[in-house]
Structures are given as C-alpha cells and as structure tokens.
Coordinates of C-alpha atoms and ligand atoms in Angstrom, one line a residue:
X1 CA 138.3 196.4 131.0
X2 CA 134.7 195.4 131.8
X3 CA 134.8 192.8 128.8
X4 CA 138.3 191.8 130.5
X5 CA 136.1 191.5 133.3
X6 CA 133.3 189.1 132.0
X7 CA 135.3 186.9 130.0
X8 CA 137.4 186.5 132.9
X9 CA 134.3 185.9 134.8
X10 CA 133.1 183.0 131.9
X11 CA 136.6 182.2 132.0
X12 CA 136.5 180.9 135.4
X13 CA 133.3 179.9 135.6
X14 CA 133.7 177.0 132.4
X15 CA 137.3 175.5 134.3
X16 CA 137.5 174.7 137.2
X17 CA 140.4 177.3 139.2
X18 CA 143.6 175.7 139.7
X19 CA 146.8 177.5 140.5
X20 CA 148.1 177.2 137.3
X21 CA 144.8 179.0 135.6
X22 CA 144.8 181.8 137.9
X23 CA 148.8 182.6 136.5
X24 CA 146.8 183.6 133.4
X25 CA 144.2 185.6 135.1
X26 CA 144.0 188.8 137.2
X27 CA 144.0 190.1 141.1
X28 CA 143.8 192.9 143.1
X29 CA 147.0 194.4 144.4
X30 CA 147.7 198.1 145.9
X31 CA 151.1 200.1 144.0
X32 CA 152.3 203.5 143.7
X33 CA 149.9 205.3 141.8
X34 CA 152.4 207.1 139.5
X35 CA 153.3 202.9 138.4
X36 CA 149.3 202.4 138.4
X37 CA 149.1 205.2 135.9
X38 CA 151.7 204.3 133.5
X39 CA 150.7 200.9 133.0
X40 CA 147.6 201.7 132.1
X41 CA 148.5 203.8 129.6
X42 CA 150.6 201.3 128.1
X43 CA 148.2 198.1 129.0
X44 CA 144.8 199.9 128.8
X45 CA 143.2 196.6 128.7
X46 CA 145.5 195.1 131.4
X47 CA 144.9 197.0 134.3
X48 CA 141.8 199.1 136.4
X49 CA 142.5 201.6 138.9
X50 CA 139.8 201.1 141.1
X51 CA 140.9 203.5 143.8
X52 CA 143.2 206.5 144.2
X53 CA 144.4 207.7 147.5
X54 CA 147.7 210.1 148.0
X55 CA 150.4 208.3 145.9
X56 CA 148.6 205.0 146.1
X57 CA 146.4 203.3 143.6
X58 CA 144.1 199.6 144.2
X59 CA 143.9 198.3 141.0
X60 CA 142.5 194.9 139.3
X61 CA 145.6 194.4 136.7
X62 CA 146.1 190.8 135.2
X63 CA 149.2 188.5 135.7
X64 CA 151.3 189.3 132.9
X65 CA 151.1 193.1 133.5
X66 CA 152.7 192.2 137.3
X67 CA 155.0 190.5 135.5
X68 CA 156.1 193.7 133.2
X69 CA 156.0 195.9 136.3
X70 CA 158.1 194.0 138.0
X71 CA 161.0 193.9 134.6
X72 CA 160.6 197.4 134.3
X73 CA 162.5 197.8 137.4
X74 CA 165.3 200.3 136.4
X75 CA 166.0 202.0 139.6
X76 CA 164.4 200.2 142.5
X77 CA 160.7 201.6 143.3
X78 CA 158.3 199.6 141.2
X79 CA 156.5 196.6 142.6
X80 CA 152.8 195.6 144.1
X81 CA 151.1 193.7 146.9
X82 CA 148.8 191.3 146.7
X83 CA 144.9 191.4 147.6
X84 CA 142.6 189.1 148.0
X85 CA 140.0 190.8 147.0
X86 CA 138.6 194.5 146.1
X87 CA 137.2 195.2 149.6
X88 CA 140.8 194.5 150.5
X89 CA 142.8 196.3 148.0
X90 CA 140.6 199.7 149.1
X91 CA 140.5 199.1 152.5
X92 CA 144.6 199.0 152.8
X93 CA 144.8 202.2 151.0
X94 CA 143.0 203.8 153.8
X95 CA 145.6 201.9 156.1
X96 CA 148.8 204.1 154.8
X97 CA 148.3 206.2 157.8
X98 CA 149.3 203.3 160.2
X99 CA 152.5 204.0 161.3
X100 CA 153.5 201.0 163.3
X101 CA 152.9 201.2 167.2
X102 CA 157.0 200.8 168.3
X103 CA 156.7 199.4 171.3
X104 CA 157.1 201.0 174.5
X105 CA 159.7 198.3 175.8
X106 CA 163.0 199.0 176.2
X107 CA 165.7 197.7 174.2
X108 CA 168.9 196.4 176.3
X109 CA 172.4 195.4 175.3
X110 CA 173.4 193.1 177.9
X111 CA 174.8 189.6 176.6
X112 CA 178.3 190.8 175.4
X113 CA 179.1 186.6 176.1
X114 CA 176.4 185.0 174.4
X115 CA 176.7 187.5 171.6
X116 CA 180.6 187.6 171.4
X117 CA 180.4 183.5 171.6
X118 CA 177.6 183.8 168.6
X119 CA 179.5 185.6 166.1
X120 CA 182.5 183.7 166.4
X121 CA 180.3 180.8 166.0
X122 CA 179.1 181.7 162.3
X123 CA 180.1 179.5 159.5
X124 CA 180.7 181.1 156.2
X125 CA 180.9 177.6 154.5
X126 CA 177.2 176.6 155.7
X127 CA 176.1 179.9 154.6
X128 CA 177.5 179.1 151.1
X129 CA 176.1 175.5 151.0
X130 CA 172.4 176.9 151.9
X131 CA 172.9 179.1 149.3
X132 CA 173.6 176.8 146.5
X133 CA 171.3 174.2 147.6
X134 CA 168.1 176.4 147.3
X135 CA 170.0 177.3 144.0
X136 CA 170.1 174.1 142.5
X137 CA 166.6 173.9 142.6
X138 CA 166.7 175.7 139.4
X139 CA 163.4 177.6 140.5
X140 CA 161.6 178.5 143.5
X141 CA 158.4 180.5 141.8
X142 CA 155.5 180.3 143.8
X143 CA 153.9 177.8 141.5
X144 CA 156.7 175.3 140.7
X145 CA 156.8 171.8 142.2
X146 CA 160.7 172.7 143.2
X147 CA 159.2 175.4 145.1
X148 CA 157.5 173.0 147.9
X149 CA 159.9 170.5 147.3
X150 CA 162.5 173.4 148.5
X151 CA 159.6 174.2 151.3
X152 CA 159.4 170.4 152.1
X153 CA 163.4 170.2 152.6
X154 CA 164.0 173.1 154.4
X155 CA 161.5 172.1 156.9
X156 CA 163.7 168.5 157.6
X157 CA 167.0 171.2 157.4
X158 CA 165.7 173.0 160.3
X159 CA 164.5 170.1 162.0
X160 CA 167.2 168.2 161.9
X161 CA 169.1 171.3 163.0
X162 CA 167.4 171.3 166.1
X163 CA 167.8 167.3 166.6
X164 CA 171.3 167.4 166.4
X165 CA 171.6 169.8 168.8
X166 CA 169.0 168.2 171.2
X167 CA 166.5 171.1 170.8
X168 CA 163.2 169.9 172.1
X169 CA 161.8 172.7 172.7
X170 CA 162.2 173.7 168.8
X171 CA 159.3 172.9 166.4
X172 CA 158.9 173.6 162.4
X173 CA 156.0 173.5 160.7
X174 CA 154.8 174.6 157.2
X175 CA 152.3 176.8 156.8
X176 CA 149.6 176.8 153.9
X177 CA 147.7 179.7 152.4
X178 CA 145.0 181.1 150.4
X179 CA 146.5 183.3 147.7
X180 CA 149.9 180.7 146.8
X181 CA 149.8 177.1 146.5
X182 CA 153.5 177.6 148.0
X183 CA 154.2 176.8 151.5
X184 CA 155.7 178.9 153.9
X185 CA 158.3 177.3 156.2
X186 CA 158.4 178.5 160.7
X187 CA 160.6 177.3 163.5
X188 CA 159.7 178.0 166.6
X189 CA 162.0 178.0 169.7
X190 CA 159.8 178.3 172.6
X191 CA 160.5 181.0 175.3
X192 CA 161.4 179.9 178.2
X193 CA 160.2 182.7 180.3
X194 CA 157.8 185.0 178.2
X195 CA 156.6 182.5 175.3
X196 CA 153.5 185.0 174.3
X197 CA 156.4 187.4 173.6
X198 CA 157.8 187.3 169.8
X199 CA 161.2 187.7 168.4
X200 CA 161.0 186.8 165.0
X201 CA 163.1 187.0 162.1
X202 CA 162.6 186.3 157.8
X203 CA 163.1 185.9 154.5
X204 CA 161.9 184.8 151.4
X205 CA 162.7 181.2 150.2
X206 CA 160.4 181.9 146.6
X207 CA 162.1 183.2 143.4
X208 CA 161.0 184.4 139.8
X209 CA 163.0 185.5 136.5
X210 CA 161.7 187.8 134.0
X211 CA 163.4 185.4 131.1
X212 CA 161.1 182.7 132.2
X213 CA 160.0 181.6 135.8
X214 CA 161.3 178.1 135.3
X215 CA 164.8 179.5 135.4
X216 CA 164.9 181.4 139.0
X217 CA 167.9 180.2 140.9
X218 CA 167.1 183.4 143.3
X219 CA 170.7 182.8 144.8
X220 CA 171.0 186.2 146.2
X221 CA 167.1 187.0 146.1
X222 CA 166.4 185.4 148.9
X223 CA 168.7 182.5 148.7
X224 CA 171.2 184.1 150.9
X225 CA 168.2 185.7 153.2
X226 CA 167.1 182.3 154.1
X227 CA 170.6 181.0 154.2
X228 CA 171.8 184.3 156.8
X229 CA 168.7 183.2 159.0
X230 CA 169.7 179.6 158.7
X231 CA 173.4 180.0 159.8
X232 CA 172.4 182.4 162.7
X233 CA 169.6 179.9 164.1
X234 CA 172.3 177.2 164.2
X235 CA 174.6 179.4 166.4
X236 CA 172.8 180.1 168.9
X237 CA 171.8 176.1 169.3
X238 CA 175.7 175.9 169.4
X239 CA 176.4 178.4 171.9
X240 CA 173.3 176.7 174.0
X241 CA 171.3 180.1 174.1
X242 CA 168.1 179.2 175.4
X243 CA 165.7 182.5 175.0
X244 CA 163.6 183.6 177.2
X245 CA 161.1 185.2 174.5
X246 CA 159.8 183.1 171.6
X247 CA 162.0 183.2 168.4
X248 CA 160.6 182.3 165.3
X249 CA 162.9 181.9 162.1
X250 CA 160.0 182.3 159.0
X251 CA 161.3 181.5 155.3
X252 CA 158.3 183.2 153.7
X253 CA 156.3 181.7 150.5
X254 CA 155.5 183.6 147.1
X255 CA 157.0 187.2 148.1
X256 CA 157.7 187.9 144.3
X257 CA 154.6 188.1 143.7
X258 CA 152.9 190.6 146.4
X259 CA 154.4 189.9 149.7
X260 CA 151.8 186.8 149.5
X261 CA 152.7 184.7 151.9
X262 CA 154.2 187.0 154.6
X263 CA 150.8 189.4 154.7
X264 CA 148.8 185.9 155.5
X265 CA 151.1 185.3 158.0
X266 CA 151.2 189.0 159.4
X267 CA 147.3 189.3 159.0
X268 CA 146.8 186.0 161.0
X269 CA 149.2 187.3 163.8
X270 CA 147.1 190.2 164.1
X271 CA 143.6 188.7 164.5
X272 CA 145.2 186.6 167.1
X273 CA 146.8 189.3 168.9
X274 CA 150.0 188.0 168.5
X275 CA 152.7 189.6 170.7
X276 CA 155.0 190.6 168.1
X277 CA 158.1 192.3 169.7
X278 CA 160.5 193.0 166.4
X279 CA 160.4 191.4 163.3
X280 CA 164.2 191.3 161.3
X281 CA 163.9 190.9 157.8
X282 CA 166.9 189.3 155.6
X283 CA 166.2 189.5 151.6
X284 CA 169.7 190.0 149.8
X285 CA 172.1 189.6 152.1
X286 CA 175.5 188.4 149.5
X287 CA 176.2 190.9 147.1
X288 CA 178.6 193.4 148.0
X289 CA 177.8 196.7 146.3
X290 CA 178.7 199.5 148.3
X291 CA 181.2 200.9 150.4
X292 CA 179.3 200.1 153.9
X293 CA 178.1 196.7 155.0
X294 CA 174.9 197.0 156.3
X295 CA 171.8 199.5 154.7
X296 CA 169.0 199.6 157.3
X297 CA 165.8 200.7 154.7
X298 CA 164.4 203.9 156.3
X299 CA 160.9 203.1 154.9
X300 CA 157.9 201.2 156.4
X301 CA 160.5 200.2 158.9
X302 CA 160.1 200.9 162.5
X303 CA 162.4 203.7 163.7
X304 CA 163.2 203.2 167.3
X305 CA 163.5 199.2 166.0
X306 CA 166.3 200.4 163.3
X307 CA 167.9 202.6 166.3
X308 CA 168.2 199.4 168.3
X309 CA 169.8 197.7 165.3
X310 CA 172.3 200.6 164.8
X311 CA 173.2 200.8 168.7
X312 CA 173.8 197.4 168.2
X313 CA 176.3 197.8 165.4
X314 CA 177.7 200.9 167.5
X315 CA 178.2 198.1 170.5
X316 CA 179.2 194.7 168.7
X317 CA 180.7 195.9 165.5
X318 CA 182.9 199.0 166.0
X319 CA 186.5 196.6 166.1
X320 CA 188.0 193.5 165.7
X321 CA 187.2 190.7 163.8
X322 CA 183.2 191.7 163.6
X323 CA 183.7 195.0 162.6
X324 CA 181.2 196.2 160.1
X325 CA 179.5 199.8 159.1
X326 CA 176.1 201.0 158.2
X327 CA 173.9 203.2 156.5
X328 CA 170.7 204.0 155.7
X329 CA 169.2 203.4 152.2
X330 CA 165.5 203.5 150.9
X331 CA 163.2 201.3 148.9
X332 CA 160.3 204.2 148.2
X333 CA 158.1 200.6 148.5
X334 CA 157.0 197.9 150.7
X335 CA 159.9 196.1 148.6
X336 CA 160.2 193.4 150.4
X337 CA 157.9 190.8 154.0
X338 CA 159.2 193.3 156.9
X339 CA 156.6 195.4 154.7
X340 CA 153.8 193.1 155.4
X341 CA 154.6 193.0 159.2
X342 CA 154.5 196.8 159.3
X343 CA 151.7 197.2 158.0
X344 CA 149.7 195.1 161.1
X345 CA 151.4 197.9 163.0
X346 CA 154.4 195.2 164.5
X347 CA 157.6 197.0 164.4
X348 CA 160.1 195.5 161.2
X349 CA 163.6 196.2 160.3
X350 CA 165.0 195.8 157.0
X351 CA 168.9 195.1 157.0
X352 CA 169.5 195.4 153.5
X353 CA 173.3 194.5 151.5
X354 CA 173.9 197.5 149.6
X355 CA 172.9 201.2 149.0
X356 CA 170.0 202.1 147.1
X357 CA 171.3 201.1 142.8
X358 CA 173.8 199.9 144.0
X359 CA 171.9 196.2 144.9
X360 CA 172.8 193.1 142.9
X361 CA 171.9 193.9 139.3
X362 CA 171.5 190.2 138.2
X363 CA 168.3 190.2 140.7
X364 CA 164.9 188.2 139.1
X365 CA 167.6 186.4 136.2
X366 CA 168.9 183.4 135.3
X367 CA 172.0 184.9 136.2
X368 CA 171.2 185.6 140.0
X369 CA 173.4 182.4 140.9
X370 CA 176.0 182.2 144.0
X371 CA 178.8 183.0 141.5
X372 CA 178.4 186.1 141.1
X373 CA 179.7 187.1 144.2
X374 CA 181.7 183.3 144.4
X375 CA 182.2 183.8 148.3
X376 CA 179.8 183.9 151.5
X377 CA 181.4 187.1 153.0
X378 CA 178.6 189.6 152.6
X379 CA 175.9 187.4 154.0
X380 CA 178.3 186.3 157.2
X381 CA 178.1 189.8 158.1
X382 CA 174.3 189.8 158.4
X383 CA 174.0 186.2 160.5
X384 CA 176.3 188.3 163.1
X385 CA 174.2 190.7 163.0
X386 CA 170.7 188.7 162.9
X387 CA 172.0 186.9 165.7
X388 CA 172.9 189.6 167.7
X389 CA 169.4 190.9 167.1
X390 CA 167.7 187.6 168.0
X391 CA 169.9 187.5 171.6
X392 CA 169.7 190.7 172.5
X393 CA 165.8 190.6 172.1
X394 CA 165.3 187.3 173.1
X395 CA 167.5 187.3 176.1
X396 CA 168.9 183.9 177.0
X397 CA 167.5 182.6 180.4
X398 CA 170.7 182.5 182.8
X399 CA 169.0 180.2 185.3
X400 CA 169.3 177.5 182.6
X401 CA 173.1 177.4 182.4
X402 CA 176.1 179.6 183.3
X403 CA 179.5 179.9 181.6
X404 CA 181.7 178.9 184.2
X405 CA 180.2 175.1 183.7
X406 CA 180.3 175.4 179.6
X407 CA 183.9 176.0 180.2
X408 CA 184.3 173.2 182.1
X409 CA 181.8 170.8 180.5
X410 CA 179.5 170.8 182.7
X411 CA 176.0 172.2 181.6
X412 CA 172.8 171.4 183.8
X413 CA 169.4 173.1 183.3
X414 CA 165.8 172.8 184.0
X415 CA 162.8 172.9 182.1
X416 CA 159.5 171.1 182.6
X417 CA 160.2 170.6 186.2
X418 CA 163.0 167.9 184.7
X419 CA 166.3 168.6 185.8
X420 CA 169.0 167.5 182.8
X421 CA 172.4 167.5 183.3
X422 CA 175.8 166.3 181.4
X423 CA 179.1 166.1 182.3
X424 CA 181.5 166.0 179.3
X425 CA 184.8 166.5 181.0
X426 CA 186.1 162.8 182.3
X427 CA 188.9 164.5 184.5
X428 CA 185.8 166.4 186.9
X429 CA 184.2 163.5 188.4
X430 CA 181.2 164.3 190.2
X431 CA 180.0 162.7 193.2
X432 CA 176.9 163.6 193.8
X433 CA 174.0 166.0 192.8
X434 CA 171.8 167.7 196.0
X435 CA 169.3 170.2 195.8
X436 CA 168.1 172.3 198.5
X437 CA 165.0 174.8 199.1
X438 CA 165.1 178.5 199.9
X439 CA 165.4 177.3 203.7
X440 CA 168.8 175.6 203.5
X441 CA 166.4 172.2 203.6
X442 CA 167.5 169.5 201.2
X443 CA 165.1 168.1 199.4
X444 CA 166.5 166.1 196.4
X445 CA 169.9 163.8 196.6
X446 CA 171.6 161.7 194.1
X447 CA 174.7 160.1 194.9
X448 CA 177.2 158.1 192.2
X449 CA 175.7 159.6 189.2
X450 CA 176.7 158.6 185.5
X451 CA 178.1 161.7 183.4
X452 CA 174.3 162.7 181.8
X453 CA 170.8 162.0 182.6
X454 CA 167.6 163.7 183.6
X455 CA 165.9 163.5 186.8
X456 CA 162.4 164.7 187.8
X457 CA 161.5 167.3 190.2
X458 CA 157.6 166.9 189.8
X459 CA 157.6 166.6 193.5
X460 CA 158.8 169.5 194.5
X461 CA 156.7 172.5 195.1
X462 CA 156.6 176.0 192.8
X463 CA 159.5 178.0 194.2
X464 CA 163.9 178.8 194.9
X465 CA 166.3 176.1 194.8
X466 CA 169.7 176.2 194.5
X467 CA 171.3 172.4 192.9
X468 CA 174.5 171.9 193.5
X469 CA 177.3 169.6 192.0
X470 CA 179.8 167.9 194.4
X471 CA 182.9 166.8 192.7
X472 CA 185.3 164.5 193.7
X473 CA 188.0 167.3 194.0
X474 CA 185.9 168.6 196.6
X475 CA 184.5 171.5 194.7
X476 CA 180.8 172.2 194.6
X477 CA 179.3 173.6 191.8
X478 CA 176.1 175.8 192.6
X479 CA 173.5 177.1 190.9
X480 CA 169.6 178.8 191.6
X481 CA 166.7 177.6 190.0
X482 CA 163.2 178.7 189.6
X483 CA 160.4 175.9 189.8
X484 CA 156.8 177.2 188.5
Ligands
LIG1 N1 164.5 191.4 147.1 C1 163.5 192.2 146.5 C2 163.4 193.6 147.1 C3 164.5 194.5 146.8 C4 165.1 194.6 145.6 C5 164.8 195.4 147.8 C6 166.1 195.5 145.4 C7 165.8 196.3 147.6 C8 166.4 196.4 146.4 C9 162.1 191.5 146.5 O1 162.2 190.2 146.4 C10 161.3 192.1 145.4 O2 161.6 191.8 144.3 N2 160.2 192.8 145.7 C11 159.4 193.4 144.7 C12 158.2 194.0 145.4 C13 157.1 193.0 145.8 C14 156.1 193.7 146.6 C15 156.6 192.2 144.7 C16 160.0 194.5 143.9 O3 160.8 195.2 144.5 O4 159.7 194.7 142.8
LIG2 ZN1 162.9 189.8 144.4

C-alpha cells in the first residue's frame, strides 16, 4: 500500500487532476468493516484500513475496488461513503453514535382536501415519460457529459413546471460540488409563513453499471425516484397548494458512488444551521417485488419521522382508490441520500418499493430500463404518498385561497403585500372588489374590474383585513387576510 501510496502521490503530482484521472485513482470512504476486511484480503494492494471502530472501517481503497464492492452485491448490504479526506473518513466513524435529534414538533394530519385533491391529481403517464427520458440518456454516471446534460434539463423541467403554473415564488438552481464534477439539481418553493422551516424531499438523478458505466440507463435506480418527486411537485402546483414551510424537491448528484453529492448538501445545511424539519427520500420507487407497496427502511432513518409516514398511510391509504400497505424492510447500510441527511442529525425517511431481496434485480445494469416493469404503477403509489408527506408537513397557508372559490373559479390571494386575483367563471360577474380593516373601515375599493389582475396594498399598514368580492348576483364573497 505505501508504494500505492507514492506512485499515486508522483502520479498526481506529474498530471494535472482532472475528473477523469481521479476515476483511476483512490479516496477515502467509511464501510462495514466485515466488507473492509474481505476486500483486502482479496485486493491487498487495493485497499488500507486506516481506522476500525465497532463494525465500521475508514479506509483509503482505489476506484476500481469501489467498483467490485459495489458488483459484489448479492444480498443488499455492501456499499461505501465517500470522504474527502482522511481527517474525515476517521472523524465520521466516531459520528455512528449520532442518532438523529427527531424533532420535538408535532406531526398533524389535517388537510384531508388538499391531500385527497393531490392524489387524484397524480399522473401515471408523466411519471412514465420522466422515467424514460432520464433513460434515454443512456448514462447518468457521475462523470459523463449526459450526466449534466440530464442535470442541465431537469433544471429547465422544473422550471418550466413552475412557469406554467405561474409559480413565482419557485426557484431551481444547480448546485456544484467538490468531490463530483456532477451537478446536483434544487427547487425551492418558498414558505409562505415559516420559510427558515424545511420540508424537503430527494432522490438520485446519477446512475452506474457494473458492465461498463457508459451503459447506465438507471431507470428504476433513481430514474423513477426523481420521476415520483417530479410528478408529486407538479400536483400540488395543480391543486394551488401554497406551503407554509419551505419545500425543497433535491435530485441529488453522484450517489453511486458514496452518497457524494447529498453529504455536500447535508454537510452545508448543517454549518448553516439549516432548519431541516423532515427529509423524504425516493430511490427505486417502480419495481414491484413484494406483496406490500410501501417498505419504510428501519435503519439510519428517523423513527418518530417513519411513524408519521405510517399514520399517514393508516389515514390516507386504508380504502378506495389510494389504498396501499406497508412494511418495514432494512438496508444494514446508509444505502442510499436520506443516509447523508441522518447523519447531520436531520430526521430522513426512506420509502423504499420492495422488501429486503426482493428489490429490482436488474439494479446497476444495462438492463435496469423502464421495461422491466413496462407500467408506472409502483412509482404512482409513492408520488401519493410523497405528496401527502410534503402537505401534511408543509401545511398549505389557507389565508391564500379557500375551496369554496376554486370551485367556483374564483381564486384570490396575497403575497408581497400584492393582492392577485382571477376570475375564470364568465357566468359570476363580479362588480367590485373592497377591502376593509379590523374596524369595519374600508380602506381599498375597486369598482368594474376585468376577470384577473393584481393590485397593490403597499399602502396599507401591517395587520387584519377581510377582502371581499361583490358579484353581480348580489353575493359577496369574503375572505381574511394577514398583511405583515
Ligand atoms: N438505490 C441503491 C440503494 C438500494 C439498493 C437500496 C437496493 C435498497 C436496495 C443506491 O443507489 C445504491 O446503489 N447505493 C449503494 C451504496 C452507496 C453508499 C454507494 C449500494 O447500496 O451499494
Ligand atoms: Zn444504485
């Protein structure tokens, strides 16, 4: 190993580092130590243990040993995370006694509407279309052009998402890091009402194939992850759920190889004390395996979090249409981003498509296309559930709109102190639009308005108003608004 070490060291020092030199050279990554062990004794030259602690092993191992660890997968178990360095790789060893801080809040199930509205929103058909496009890529590993290509493209998906449904308070943006030249992709939908509170939910969008990374169609790992998160995002911009917490929809960069791009993230989050409330994680959401629907992953998963989840299967998805079961299922590993997250101590859940074996065998082939299970069923059932997950935690702020105007085509809102209203129905006509203060006092009137506009209220002070709607018919639509 030490002469591994110095011509690795002359190595590096004689070519300048690019990405595609360091796929050839080694890193530091943390494993179980019983995978640590074995390896070496087949790859003595391959791999250092530079640390033991418990079951856990930092060791210094070159690429193409990661690479064999991660073929040798028989039964699920084997895998590694990425370190950035040797300080690191120790130093998380020490961390395995972290349990992650749940949260003291309380979980609520109280938007049977919005939810109900939600899940008969999903589309199976987009879920299938996301899934083939990231497919037909070919490959998504971490080093490929295709790979930011696919980055670069879902970035206009999700923004174009938002635009169509007039989202302005959505943003996407791609995110670069240190150990992957890949990009990870975040949308943001700003709370309304507690923005420094997160809600966010992931997967992977990278791939890799033991025949030959340039042949990773990664359809159901994470294809269908990134599709689920897709599909459920676009519902609640359908139902016009406006949250009250930050969401943030994350479609994570170079995950096959050490969690990379997640653990930047995750890290980052944490040195800014981030506000992380629950993080969802969706890797292999289409391949039906077993006889439930749903496998919530028992291990470096938060407990009370996966509780919630359940009670929100026990409320939403006992009967009907949405009816699904669960389990529980493990991975013995940080298998997988909610891994990364847990590890910063922010509760993670890991909803997972089948029971432990029983997962899609053709996983990290050429053969993990969207044929093999030729139907978007399985992965519906998790954009339910994700979305369920991301309203319920969320919340959607009910000063913004109220059913009884959806239903009528009316929707009027404020945000920014701008009041924005629309009137799709052309048998309501409205007359006019007044506004009045916590004293009864009006203070805003509009009279022969056109069916949408937006009108400012940066006059008014910080306080209760109620707006109300007078139609023709003589009704009067009212609603209470907050200014700040
Ligand atoms: N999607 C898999 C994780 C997975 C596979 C979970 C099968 C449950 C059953 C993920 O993309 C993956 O391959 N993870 C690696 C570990 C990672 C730390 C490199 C693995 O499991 O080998
Ligand atoms: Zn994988």
């Amino acid at each position: 190993m030490k002469k591994l070490f110095s011509l690795l060291i002359i190595y590096s020092l004689s070519i300048p580092l690019t990405f595609a030199q360091q796929e050839t050279s080694s890193f530091y990554a943390t494993m179980a130590l019983i995978d640590a062990e074995e390896l070496q004794k087949e790859y003595p030259n391959e791999i250092e243990i530079i640390a033991k602690r418990r079951n856990e092993a930092a060791v210094f191992m070159s690429e193409e040993v990661s690479h064999k660890l991660h073929g040798r997968v028989l039964v699920h178990g084997p895998g590694f995370i990425y370190k950035s360095s040797e300080t690191e790789a120790k130093q998380s060893l020490q961390k395995d006694d972290i349990k992650a801080v749940s949260n003291k809040m309380a979980f609520t199930i109280t938007e049977d509407t919005m939810v109900n509205q939600a899940m008969n929103a999903i589309d199976t058909q987009n879920i299938e279309n996301h899934i083939t496009e990231l497919e037909n890529y070919g490959t998504r590993y971490h080093t490929s052009n295709s790979a930011n290509q696919s980055a670069q493209d879902l970035k206009t998906k999700w923004e174009t998402m938002a635009s169509t449904y007039n989202r302005t308070d959505v943003s996407v943006r791609l995110v670069s890091h240190n150990s992957t030249p890949m990009k990870s992709v975040v949308m943001t939908i700003q709370g309304s009402e507690f923005p420094d509170e997160f809600v966010i939910v992931g997967g992977h969008l990278d791939s890799t194939s033991s025949q030959g990374n340039n042949d990773a169609p990664g359809a159901d790992d994470d294809a269908s992850g990134i599709a689920t998160i897709t599909e459920a995002a676009r519902t609640l911009f359908e139902i016009g759920f406006q949250p009250k917490r930050t969401i943030e929809v994350m479609a994570y960069a170079a995950e096959e190889v050490g969690l990379r791009g997640s653990a930047e993230i995750a890290a980052d989050y944490k040195t800014n004390n981030v506000n992380v409330i629950a993080v969802g994680q969706f890797d292999m959401t289409n391949y039906n395996g077993s006889a439930n629907d749903v496998y919530f992953i028992d291990d470096n998963t938060d407990s009370t979090l996966n509780d919630f989840f359940k009670q929100l299967m026990d409320h939403y998805n006992t009967s009907g249409n949405h009816q699904l079961t669960y389990s529980t299922a493990v991975c013995n590993y940080g298998c997988s981003d909610h891994a990364s997250w847990n590890s910063q101590g922010y509760p993670a859940s890991f909803p997972f498509e089948a029971n432990f074996s029983q997962y899609n065998p053709n996983i990290h082939t050429r053969n993990d296309t969207f044929s093999i299970s030729g139907t978007a069923e399985h992965a519906t059932k998790f954009a339910k559930l994700c979305s369920e997950f991301l309203i319920e935690i969320a919340k959607n702020d009910a000063t913004l709109s109220t059913p009884e105007f959806e239903e009528e085509g009316y929707y009027f809102y404020v945000k920014n102190k701008i009041l924005t209203y629309n009137i799709s129905q052309t048998s309501m006509e409205v007359e006019n639009i007044n506004m009045y203060d916590i004293n009864g006092r009006k203070v805003l009137q509009k009279k022969n308005i056109i069916s949408s506009g937006n009108i400012s209220l940066n006059s008014l002070s910080s306080g209760i108003y109620v707006i109300t709607l007078s139609l023709k018919d003589q009704r009067q639509l009212s609603k209470k608004i907050i200014l700040d």
